[in-house]
XYZ file of C-alpha atoms in Angstrom:
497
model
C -26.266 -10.624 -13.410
C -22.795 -11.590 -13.548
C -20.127 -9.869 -11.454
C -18.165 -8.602 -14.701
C -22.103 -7.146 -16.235
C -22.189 -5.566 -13.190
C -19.160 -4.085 -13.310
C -19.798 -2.601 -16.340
C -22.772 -1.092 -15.447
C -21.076 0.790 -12.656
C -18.368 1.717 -15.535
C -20.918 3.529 -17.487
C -22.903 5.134 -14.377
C -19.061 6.628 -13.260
C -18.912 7.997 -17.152
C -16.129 5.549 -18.391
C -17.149 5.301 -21.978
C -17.176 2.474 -24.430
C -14.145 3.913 -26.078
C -12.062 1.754 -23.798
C -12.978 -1.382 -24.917
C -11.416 -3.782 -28.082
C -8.443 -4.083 -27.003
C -5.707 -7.336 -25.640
C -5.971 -6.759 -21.620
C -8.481 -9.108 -20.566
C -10.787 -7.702 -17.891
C -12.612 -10.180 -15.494
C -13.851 -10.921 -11.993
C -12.637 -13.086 -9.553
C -15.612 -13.923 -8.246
C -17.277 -16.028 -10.655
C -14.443 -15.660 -13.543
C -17.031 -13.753 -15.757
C -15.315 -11.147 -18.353
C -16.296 -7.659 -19.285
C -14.140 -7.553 -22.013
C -10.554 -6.523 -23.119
C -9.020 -2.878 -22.255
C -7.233 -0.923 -24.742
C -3.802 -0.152 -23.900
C -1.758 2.941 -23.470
C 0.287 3.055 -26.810
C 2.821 5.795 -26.679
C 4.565 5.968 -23.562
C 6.578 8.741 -25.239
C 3.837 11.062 -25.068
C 2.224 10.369 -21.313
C 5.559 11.293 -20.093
C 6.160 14.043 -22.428
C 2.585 15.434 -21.242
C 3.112 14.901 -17.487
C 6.824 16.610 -17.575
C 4.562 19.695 -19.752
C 2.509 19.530 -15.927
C 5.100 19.646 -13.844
C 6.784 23.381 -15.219
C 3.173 24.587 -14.470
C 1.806 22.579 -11.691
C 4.910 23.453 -9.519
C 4.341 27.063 -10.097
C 0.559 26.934 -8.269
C 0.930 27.849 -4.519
C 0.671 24.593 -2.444
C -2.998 25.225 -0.889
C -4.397 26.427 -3.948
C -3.055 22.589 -5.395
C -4.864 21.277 -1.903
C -8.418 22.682 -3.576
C -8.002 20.239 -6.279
C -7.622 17.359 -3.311
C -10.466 18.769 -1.517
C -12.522 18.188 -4.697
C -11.597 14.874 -5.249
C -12.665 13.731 -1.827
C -15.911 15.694 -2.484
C -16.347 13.197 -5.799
C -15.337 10.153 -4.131
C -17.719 11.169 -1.390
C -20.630 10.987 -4.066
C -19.170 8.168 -6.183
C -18.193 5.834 -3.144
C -21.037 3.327 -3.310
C -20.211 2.685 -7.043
C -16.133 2.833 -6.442
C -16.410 0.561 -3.703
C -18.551 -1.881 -5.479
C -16.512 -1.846 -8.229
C -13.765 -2.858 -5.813
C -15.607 -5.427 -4.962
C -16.460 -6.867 -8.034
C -12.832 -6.419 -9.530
C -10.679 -7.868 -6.458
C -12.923 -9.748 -5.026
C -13.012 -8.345 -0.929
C -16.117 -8.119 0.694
C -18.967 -5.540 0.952
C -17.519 -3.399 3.811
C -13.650 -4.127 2.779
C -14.438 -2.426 -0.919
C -15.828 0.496 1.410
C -13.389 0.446 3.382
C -11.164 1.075 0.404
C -12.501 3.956 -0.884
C -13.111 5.623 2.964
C -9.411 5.669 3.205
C -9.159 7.391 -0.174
C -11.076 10.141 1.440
C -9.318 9.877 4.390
C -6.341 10.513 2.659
C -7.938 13.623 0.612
C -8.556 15.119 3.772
C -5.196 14.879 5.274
C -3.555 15.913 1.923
C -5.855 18.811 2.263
C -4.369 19.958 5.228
C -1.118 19.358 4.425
C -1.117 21.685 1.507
C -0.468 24.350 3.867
C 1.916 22.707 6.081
C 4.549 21.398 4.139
C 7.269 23.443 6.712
C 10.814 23.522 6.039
C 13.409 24.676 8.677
C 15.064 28.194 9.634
C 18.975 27.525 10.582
C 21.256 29.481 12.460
C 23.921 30.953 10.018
C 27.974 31.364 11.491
C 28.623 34.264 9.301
C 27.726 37.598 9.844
C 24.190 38.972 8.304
C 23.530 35.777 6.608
C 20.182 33.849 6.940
C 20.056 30.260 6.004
C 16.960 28.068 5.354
C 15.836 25.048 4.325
C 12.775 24.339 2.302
C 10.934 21.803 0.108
C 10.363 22.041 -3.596
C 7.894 19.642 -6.044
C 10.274 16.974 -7.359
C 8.256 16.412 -10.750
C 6.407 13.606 -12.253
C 5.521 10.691 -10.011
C 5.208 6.955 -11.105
C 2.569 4.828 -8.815
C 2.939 0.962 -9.843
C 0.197 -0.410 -7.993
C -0.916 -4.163 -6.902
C -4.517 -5.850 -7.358
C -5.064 -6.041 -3.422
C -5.930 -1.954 -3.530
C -6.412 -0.998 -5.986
C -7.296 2.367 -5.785
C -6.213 3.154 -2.113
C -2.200 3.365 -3.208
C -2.968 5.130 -5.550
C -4.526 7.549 -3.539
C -2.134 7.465 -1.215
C 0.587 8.639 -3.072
C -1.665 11.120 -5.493
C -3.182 13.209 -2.838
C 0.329 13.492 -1.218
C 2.296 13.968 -4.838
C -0.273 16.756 -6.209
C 0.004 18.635 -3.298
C 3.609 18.429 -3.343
C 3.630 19.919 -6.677
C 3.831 16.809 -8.732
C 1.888 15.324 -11.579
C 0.735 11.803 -11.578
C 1.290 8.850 -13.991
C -0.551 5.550 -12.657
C 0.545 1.765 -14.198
C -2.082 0.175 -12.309
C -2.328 -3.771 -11.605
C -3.309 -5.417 -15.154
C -5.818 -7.413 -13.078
C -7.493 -4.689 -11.739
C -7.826 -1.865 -14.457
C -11.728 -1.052 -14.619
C -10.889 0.512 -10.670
C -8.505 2.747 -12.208
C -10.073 3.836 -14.840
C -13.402 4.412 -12.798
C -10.793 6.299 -10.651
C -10.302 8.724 -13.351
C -12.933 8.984 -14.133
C -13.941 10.885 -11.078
C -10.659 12.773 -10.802
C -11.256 14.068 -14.325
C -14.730 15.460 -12.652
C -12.568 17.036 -9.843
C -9.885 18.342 -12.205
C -13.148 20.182 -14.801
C -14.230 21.844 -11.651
C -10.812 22.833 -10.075
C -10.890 24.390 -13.549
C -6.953 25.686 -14.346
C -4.986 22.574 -14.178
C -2.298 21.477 -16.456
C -3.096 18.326 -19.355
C -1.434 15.482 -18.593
C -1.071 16.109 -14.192
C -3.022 12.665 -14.154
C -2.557 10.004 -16.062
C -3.396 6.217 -16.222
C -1.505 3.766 -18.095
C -2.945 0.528 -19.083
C -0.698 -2.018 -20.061
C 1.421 -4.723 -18.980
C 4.184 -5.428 -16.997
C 6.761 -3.991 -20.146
C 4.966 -0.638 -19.793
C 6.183 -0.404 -16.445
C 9.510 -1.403 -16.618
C 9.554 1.249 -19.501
C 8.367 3.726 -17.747
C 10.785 2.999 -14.635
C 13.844 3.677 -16.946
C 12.637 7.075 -17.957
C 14.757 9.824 -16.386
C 11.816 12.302 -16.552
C 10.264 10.917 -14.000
C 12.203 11.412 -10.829
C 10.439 9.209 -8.677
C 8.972 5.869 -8.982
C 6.867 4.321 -6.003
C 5.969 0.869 -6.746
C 3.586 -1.878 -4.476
C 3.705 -5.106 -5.358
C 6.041 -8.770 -4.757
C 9.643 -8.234 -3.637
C 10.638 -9.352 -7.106
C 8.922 -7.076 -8.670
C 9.938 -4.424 -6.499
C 13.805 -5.134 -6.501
C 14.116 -5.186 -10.891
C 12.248 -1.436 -10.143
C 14.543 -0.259 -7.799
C 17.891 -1.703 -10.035
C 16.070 -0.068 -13.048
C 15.777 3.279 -10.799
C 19.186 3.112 -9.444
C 20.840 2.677 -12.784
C 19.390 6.457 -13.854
C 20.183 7.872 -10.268
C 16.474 8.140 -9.686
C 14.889 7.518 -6.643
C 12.158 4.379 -5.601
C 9.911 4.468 -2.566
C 8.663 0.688 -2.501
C 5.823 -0.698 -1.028
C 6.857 -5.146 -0.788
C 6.238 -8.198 0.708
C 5.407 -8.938 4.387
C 4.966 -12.026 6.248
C 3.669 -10.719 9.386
C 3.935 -12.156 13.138
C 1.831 -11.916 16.048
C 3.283 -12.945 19.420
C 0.543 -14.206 21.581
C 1.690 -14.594 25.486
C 0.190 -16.558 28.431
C -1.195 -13.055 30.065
C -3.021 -12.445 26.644
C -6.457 -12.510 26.269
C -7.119 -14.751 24.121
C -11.231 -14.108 23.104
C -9.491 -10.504 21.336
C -6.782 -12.868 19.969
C -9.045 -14.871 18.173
C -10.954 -12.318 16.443
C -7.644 -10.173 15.661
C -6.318 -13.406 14.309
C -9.432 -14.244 12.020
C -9.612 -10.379 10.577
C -5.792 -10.401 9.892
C -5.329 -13.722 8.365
C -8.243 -14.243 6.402
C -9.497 -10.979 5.400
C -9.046 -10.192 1.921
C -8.873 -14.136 1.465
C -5.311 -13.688 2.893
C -4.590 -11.207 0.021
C -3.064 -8.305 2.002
C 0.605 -6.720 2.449
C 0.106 -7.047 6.212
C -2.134 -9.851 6.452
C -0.999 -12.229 9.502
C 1.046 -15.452 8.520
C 2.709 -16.447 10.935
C 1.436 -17.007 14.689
C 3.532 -17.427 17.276
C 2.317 -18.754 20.011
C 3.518 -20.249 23.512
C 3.589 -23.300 24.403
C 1.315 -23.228 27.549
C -1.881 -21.883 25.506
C -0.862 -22.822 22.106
C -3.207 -26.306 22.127
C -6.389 -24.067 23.663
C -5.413 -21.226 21.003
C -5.498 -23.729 18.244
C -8.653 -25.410 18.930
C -10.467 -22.154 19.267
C -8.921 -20.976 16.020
C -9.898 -24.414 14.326
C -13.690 -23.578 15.588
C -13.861 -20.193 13.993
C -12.268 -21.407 10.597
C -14.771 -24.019 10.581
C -17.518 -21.338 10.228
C -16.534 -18.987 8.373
C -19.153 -17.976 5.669
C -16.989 -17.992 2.224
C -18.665 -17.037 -0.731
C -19.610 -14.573 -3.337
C -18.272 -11.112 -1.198
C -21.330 -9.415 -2.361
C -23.626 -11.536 0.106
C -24.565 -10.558 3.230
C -22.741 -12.116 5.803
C -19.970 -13.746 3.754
C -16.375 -12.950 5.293
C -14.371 -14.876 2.515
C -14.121 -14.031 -0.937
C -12.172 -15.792 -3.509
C -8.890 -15.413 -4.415
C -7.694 -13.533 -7.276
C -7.290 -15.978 -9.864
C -5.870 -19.601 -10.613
C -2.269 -18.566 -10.397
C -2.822 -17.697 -6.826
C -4.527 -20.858 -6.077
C -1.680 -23.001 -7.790
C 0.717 -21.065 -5.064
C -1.239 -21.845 -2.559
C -1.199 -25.380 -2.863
C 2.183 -25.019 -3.565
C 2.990 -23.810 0.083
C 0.574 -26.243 1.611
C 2.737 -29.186 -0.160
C 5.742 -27.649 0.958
C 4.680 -27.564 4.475
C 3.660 -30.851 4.925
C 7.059 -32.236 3.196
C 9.101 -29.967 6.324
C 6.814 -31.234 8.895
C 3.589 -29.281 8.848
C 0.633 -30.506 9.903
C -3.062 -28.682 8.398
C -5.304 -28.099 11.190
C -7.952 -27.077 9.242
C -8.874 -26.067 5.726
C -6.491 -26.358 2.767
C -9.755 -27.419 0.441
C -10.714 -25.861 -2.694
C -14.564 -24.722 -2.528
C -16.833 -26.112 -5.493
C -18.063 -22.921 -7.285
C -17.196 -20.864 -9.907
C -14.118 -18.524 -9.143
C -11.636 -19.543 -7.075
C -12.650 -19.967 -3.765
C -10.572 -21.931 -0.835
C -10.264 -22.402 2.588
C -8.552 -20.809 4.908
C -5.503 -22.807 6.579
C -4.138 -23.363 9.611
C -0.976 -25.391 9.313
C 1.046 -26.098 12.568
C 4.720 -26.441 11.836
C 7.320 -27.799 13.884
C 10.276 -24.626 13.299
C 10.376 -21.266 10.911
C 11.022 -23.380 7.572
C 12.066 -22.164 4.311
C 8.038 -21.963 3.385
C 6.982 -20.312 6.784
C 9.779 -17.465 5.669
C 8.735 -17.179 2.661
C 5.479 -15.124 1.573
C 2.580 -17.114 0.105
C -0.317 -14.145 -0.661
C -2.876 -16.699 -0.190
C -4.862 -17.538 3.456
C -2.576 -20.055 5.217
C -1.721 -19.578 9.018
C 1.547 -20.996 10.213
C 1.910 -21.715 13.831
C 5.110 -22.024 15.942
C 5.454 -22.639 19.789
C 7.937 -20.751 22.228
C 8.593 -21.064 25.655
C 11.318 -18.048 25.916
C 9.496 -14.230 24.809
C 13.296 -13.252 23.676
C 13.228 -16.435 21.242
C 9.827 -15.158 20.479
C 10.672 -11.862 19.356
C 14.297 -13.579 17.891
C 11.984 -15.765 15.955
C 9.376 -13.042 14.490
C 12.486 -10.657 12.786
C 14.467 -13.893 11.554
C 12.660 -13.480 7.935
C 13.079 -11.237 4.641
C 10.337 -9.257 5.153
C 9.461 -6.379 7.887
C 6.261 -5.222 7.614
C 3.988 -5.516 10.194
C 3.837 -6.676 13.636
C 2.049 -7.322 16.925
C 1.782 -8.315 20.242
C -1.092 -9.980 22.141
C -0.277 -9.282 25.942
C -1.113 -7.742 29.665
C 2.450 -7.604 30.338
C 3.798 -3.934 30.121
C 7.266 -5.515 30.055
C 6.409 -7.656 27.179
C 4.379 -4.746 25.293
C 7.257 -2.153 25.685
C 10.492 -4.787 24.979
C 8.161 -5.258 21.757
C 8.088 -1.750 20.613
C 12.315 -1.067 21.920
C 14.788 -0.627 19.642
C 15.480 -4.477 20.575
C 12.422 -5.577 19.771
C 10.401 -5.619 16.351
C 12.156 -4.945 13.770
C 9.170 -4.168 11.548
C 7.841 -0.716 9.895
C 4.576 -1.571 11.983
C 4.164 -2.905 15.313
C 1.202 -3.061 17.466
C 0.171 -4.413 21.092
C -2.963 -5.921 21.820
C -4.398 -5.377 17.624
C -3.293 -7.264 14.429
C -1.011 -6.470 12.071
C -3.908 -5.696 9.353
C -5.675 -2.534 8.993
C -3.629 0.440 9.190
C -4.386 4.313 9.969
C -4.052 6.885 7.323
C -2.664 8.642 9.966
C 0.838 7.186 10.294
C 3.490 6.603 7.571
C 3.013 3.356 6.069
C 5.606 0.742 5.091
C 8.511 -1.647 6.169
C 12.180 -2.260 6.473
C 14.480 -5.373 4.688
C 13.015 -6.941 1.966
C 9.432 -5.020 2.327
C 11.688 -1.694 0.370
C 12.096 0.631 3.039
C 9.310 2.828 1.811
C 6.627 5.320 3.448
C 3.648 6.182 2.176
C 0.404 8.239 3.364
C 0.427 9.883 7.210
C 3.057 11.409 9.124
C 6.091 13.136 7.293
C 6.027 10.610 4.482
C 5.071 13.516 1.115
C 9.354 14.317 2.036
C 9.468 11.809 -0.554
C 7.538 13.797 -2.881
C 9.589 16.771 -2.567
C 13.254 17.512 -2.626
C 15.361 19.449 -0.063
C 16.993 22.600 -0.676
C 19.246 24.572 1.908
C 19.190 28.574 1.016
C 21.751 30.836 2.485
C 20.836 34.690 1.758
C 23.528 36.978 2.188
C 22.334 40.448 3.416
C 25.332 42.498 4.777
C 28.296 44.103 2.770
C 30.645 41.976 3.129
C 31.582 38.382 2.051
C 32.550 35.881 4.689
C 33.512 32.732 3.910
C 32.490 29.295 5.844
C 34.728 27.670 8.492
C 36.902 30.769 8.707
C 38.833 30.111 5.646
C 40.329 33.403 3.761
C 40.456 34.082 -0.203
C 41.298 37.924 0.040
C 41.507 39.084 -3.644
């Protein structure tokens, strides 16, 4: 069966109906570049927002926990439909068995800490200077949220800023990845179950638009929808946030990263390796915060390499489905073409390819993984190449190590392979990384739900998931109640009538 049969299969099992197909958005898989079809797309924009601003005057009006039930039941769905979801993943991006799980675990993950944060989302009790006045501070829903999200998960962003949105008080309108659309609309699929068993909510508090990039950038402009939060390529994400900007509305952006690990004599180097392998050719290099750039120093950097050249030698790449296979293909032609790209580039500023660079013979597009020593941080090591190529640089000085990790756009992700509390701490100071992310002794791939997720410069500046990030689903309001008889002004300032 091909990949794209299967696919559809799963699409019917989830209760996606037929009624989606006919239309101009191609749908295939990356795996063996078999198609299911073409997707019908969204046509009036008009009315999705019209629908989801309809949502908002009632969904904001439903006490925050009561809006947590409706989370609760979507994590009970994606708890029965995660074999299938997952698959789907699978099938549609192309990661491997347990990655596509992994996906949809942190879905439920995130369910389950929306769920509790339905009934903590605490504002602040402030000390008033006038006399029999209280003053407060609290959070209210903000209104219709906008989630523009890549290929690479696609369904985990989403979740990510649904759970945390509906909570909040906000409906939901998704412009998924155009390479990626049967995972959204199997997504909806089981939120619509959720939603006909939470049994009161508003039409229109989740939505999914299929289209193209123009239905995006539409959507972006429209002033009913307060705020946009958008994954994808820095380009992408900096015409969103001008687009945003020009109405006054606000972005929370998800970008590029080219991530760093430091590796230091004291390291050891057998969890190196296998943090290096996970983080820079999982997803077939097609992560946010997959590792590009490793910078070693120069006392281990020859034993480091060989190692590294060993394990790249053997990886199993292949159809992700397999057992065993660790390397599935990349998304589609476009991305191999960029990836050659950067390994021509590399070689004409000095680079030498340890290993891999090859296209694989099958159907798909399939490579291998790189490993390209370079001689200094060129203009292609700073740039971001979402394809599996590992740069490595030598230092002798940890400062000029550090020095050399922040001196690119991005500032994702992080990390630090060392025994050396000095080293592990000046990483993680306010002089050190200058990433969202930074970790000692584990890659810079495979976050927690737990903590807020994102990056500074030229990765947007956004947070998403854990930690305090659904502020950005809300806005602030300070209350001042006055309860005595008479009327004192702020400051001590005196407008006797």
């Amino acid at each position: 069966m091909t990949a794209a049969s299967e696919a559809k299969s799963i699409l019917r099992r989830l209760g996606v109906g037929e009624a989606v197909w006919g239309g101009t958005l191609p749908a295939r898989s990356p795996i063996d570049g078999s198609s299911a079809g073409a997707v019908v797309e969204t046509g009036d924009l008009e009315a999705v927002v019209a629908r989801a601003a309809a949502a908002f005057d009632r969904w904001k009006r439903v006490p925050a926990p009561r809006r947590g039930e409706l989370v609760r039941l979507l994590g009970e769905e994606l708890r029965a439909s995660k074999s299938d979801l997952a698959r789907l993943v699978t099938l549609e991006a192309g990661k491997i068995v347990s990655e596509g799980l992994g996906e949809v675990q942190e879905m439920i993950d995130v369910c389950d800490f929306a769920v509790g944060l339905s009934r903590q989302l605490y504002g602040l009790t402030l000390p008033s200077e006038r006399p029999g006045h209280h003053m407060r501070e609290t959070w209210q829903p903000l209104g219709p949220v906008l989630v523009i999200s890549a290929f690479n998960f696609p369904v985990a962003v989403w979740a990510w800023n649904a759970c945390l949105a509906l909570v909040c008080g906000d409906p939901v309108i998704w412009k998924p990845s155009e390479k990626t659309l049967l995972s959204a609309l199997a997504t909806q699929a089981i939120l619509d179950r959720a939603l006909a068993r939470f049994g009161d909510a508003p039409e229109g508090l989740a939505q999914v638009v299929i289209g193209g990039r123009e239905a995006g950038a539409a959507l972006a402009a429209d002033a009913r929808i307060p705020l946009v939060s958008a994954t994808g390529s820095t380009r992408m994400g900096k015409a969103v946030a001008r687009t945003v900007a020009a109405r006054l509305g606000r972005s929370l952006l998800e970008l590029g990263g080219n991530n760093a690990m430091i590796v230091t004599p004291s390291a050891d180097l057998d969890m190196a390796v296998r943090a290096i392998a996970f983080s820079a050719v999982g997803t077939c290099g097609q992560r946010c915060t997959s590792l590009r750039r490793l910078l070693v120093h120069e006392s281990i950097a020859d034993a480091l390499i060989a190692r590294l050249g060993a394990a790249y030698e053997t990886l199993p790449i292949g159809d992700p489905r397999e057992d065993g296979v660790l390397v599935g293909p990349l998304i589609d032609e476009d991305a191999f073409g960029a990836f050659e790209t950067a390994l021509r580039r590399a070689a004409d500023e000095g680079g030498e390819v340890v290993v891999g660079g090859e296209r694989v013979d099958r159907d798909g597009v399939y490579v291998r993984p790189a490993i390209v020593r370079m001689p200094a941080q060129t203009a292609v090591v700073r740039h971001e190449t979402f394809a599996p190529i590992l740069y490595v640089l030598t230092w002798s000085d940890f400062d000029a190590a550090v020095a050399m990790q922040n001196a690119v756009p991005q500032g994702l992700s992080s990390c630090v392979f060392t025994d050396s509390v000095r080293e592990a701490e000046q990483f993680l100071s306010a002089w050190g990384s200058d990433c969202g992310i930074a970790n000692v002794n584990i890659g810079p791939s495979g976050a927690e739900i737990g903590g807020a997720f994102g990056g500074e410069k030229d990765t947007g500046g956004g947070r998403e998931s854990g930690s305090d990030a659904w502020k950005a689903y809300m806005r602030r309001q300070t209350q001042t109640v006055n309860f005595s008889r008479d009327l004192p002004l702020a400051q001590g300032v005196r407008f006797d009538v």
